[in-house]
Short mmCIF file of C-alpha atoms in Angstrom, two decimals:
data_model
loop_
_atom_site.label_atom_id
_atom_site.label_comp_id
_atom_site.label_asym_id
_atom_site.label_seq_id
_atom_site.Cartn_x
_atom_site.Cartn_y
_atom_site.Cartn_z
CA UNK A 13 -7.19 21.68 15.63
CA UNK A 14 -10.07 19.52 14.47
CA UNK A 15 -10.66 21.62 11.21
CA UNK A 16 -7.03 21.02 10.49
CA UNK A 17 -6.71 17.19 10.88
CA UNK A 18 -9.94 17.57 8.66
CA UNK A 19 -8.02 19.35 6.44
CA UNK A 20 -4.93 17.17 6.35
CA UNK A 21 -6.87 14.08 6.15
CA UNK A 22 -8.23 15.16 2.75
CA UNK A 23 -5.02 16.43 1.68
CA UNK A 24 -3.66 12.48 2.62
CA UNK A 25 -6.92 11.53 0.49
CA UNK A 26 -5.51 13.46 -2.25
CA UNK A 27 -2.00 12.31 -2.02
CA UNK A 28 -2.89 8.38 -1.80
CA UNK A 29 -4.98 9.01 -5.08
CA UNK A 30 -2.28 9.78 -6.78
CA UNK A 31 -2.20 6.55 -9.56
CA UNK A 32 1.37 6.16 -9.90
CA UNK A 33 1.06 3.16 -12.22
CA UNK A 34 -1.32 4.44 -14.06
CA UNK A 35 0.50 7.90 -14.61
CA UNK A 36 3.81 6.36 -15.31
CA UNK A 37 2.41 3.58 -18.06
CA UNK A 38 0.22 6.05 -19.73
CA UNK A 39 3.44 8.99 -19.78
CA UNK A 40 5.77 6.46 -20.51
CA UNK A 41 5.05 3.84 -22.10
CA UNK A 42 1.75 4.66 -23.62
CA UNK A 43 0.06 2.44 -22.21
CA UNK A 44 -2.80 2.20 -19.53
CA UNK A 45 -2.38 -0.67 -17.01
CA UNK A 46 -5.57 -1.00 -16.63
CA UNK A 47 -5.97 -2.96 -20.03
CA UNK A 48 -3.20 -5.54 -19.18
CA UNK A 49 -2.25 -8.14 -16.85
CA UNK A 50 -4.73 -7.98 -13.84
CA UNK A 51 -6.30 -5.13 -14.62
CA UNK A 52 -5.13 -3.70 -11.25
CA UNK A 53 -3.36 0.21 -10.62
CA UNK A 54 -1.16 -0.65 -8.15
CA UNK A 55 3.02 -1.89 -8.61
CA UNK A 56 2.30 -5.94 -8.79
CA UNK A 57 0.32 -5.48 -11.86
CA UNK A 58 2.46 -2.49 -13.21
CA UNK A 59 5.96 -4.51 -12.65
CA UNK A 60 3.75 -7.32 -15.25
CA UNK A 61 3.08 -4.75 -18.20
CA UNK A 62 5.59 -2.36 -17.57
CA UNK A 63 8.83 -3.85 -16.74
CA UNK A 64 11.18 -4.06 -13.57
CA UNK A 65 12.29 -0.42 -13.20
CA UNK A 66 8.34 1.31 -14.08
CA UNK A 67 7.45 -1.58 -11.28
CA UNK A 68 10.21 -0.65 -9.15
CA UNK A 69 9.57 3.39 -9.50
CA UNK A 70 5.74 2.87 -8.74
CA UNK A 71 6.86 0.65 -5.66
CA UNK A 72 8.35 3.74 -4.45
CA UNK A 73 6.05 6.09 -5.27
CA UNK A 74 3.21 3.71 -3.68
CA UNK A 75 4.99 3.70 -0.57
CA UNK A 76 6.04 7.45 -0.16
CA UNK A 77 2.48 8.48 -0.36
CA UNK A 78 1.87 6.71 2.75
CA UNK A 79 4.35 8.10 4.51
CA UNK A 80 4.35 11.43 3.44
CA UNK A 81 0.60 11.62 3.98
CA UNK A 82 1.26 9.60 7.29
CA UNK A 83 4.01 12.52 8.40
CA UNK A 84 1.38 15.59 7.58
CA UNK A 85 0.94 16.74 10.95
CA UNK A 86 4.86 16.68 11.24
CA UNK A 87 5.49 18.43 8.12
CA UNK A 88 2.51 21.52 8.94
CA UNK A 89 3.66 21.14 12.63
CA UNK A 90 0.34 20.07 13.76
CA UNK A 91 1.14 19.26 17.22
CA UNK A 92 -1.30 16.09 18.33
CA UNK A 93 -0.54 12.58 19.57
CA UNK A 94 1.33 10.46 16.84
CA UNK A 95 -1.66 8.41 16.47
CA UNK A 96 -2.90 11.20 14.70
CA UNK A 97 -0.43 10.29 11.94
CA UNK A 98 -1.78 7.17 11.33
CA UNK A 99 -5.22 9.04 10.93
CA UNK A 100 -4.05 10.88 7.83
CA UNK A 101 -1.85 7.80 6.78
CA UNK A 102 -5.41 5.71 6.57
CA UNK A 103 -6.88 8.42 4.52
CA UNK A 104 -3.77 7.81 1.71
CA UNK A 105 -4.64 4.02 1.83
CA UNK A 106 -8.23 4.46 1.28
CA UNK A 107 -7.07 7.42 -1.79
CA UNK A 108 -4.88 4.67 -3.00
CA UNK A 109 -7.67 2.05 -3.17
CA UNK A 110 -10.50 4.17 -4.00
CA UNK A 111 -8.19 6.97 -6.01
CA UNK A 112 -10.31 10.08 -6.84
CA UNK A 113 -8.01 10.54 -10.20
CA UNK A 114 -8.64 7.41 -11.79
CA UNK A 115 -12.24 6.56 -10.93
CA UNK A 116 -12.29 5.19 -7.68
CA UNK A 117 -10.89 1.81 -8.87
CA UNK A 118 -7.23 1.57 -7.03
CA UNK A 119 -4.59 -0.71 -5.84
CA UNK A 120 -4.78 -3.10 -3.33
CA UNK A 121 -3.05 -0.88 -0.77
CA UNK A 122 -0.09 -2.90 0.03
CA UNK A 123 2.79 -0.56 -0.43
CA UNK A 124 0.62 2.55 0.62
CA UNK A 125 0.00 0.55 3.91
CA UNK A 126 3.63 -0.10 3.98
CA UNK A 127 4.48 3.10 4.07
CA UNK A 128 2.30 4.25 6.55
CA UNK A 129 4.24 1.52 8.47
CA UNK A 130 7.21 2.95 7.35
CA UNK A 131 6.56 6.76 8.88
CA UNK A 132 5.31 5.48 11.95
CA UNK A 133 7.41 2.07 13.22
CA UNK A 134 10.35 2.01 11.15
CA UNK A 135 11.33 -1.13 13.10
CA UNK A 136 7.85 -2.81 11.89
CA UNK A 137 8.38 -1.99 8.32
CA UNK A 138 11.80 -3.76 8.15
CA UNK A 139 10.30 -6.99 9.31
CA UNK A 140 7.46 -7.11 7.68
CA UNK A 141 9.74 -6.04 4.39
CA UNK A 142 11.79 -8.78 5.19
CA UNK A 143 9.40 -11.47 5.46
CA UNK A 144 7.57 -10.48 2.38
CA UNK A 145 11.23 -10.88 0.51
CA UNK A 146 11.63 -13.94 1.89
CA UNK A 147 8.33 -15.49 1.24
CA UNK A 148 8.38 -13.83 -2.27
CA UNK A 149 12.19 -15.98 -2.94
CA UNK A 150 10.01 -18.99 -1.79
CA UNK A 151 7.14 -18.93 -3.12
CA UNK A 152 7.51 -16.38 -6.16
CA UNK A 153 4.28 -15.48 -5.62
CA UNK A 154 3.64 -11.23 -4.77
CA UNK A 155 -0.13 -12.06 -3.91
CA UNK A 156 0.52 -14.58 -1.07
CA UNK A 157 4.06 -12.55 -0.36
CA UNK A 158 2.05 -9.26 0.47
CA UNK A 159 -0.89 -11.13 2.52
CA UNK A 160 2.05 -12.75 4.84
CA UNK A 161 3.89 -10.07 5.39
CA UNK A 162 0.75 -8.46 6.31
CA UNK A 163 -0.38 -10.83 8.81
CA UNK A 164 3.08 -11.29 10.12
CA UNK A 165 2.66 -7.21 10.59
CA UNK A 166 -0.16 -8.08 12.96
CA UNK A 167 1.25 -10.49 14.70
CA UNK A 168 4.43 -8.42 15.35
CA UNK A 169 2.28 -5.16 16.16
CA UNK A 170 0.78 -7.05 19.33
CA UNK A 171 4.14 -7.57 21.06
CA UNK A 172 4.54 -3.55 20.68
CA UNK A 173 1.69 -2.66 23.19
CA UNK A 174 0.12 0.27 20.78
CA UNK A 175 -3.80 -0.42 20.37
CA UNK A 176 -4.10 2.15 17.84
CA UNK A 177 -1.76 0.71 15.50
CA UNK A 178 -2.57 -2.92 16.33
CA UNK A 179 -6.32 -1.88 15.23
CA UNK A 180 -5.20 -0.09 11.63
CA UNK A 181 -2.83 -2.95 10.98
CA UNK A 182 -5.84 -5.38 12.07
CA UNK A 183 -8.10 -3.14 9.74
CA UNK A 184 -4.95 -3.56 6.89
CA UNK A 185 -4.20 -7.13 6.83
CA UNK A 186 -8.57 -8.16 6.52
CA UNK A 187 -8.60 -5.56 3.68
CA UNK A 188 -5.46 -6.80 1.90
CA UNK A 189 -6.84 -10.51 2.18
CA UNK A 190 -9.96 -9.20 1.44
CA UNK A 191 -8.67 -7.23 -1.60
CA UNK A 192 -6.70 -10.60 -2.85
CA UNK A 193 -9.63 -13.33 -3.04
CA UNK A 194 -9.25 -13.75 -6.22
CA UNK A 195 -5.78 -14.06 -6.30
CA UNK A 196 -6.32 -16.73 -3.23
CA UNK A 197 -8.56 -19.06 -5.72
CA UNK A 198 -5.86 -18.56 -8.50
CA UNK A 199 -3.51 -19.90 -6.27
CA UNK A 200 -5.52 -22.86 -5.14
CA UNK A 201 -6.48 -23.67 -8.75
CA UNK A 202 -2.86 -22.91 -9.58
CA UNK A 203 -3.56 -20.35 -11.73
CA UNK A 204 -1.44 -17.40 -9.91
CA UNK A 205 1.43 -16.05 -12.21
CA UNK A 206 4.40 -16.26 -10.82
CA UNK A 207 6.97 -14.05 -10.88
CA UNK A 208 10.59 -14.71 -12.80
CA UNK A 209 12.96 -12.39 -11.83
CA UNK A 210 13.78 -13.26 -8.56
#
């Protein structure tokens, strides 16, 4: 049992590594995202150089690696505790911020995280989807949008009575703030792009 949640952890590593921005721009559009915008692999920053629907499609992908790398022990019918899931469904977040396929330097694990979310408390996902809409139609900005939602994740998650998840969302939200300081003193300075199509 422990060799295969060993195994399945690296497989989520794998899976979360996956650079779908970086993949899609460079297939694509001949372009690496890494020499525009922020710099940054992950769908904020691939949405910038690439458009709406290569942002959109690496939204997607970004969040289906969580949760298929969350729903590994379901899919090899590993039979543990469903905490186990969120095990594997860390491993994709760290592959997605540290991706082993474009050298270590990743996204800042928002719509991974999300979809670890997604696998595990549907429910949870929905709000915390909703609130980042609704603070991204306010504000227009995805930086401050994602580390809301996030937080209001948390805050949500302790009404639900599941430690385990309380602690990876706790670990989530001070790694997505953590991950956005930057983007917190563009915002201060106003300095943060803003998005214009919503």
């Amino acid at each position: 049992m422990t060799i295969n949640l060993i195994l399945l952890s690296l497989l989520a590593y794998v899976i979360g590594s996956i650079p779908s921005g970086l993949w899609i721009g460079k297939v694509f559009y001949k372009k690496d995202i890494r020499e525009f915008g922020s710099g940054n692999l992950g769908a904020t920053n691939s949405f910038r150089v690439l458009g709406i629907k290569a942002g959109s499609i690496v939204t997607v992908m970004d969040i289906l690696k969580g949760t298929v790398a969350t729903l590994l022990p379901f899919f090899f019918q590993l039979h543990v505790d469903h905490h186990f899931w969120l095990l594997t469904g860390a491993f994709a977040i760290i592959g997605h911020s540290f991706p082993l396929f474009a050298g270590f330097r990743g996204g800042k694990a928002v719509a991974t995280s999300a979809g670890v979310i997604l696998a595990y408390a549907p429910l949870l996902f929905v709000a915390a989807l909703i609130i980042f809409l609704l603070t991204l139609k306010i504000s227009k900005y995805v930086s401050l949008s994602s580390m809301i939602a996030a937080l209001a994740a948390l805050l949500i998650s302790l009404f639900m009575g599941d430690w385990i998840l309380i602690i990876l969302i706790a670990c989530i939200t001070l790694f997505v703030v953590w991950r956005h300081r930057a983007n917190i003193t563009r915002i201060r300075n106003g300095e943060e792009p803003k998005i214009k199509w919503m």
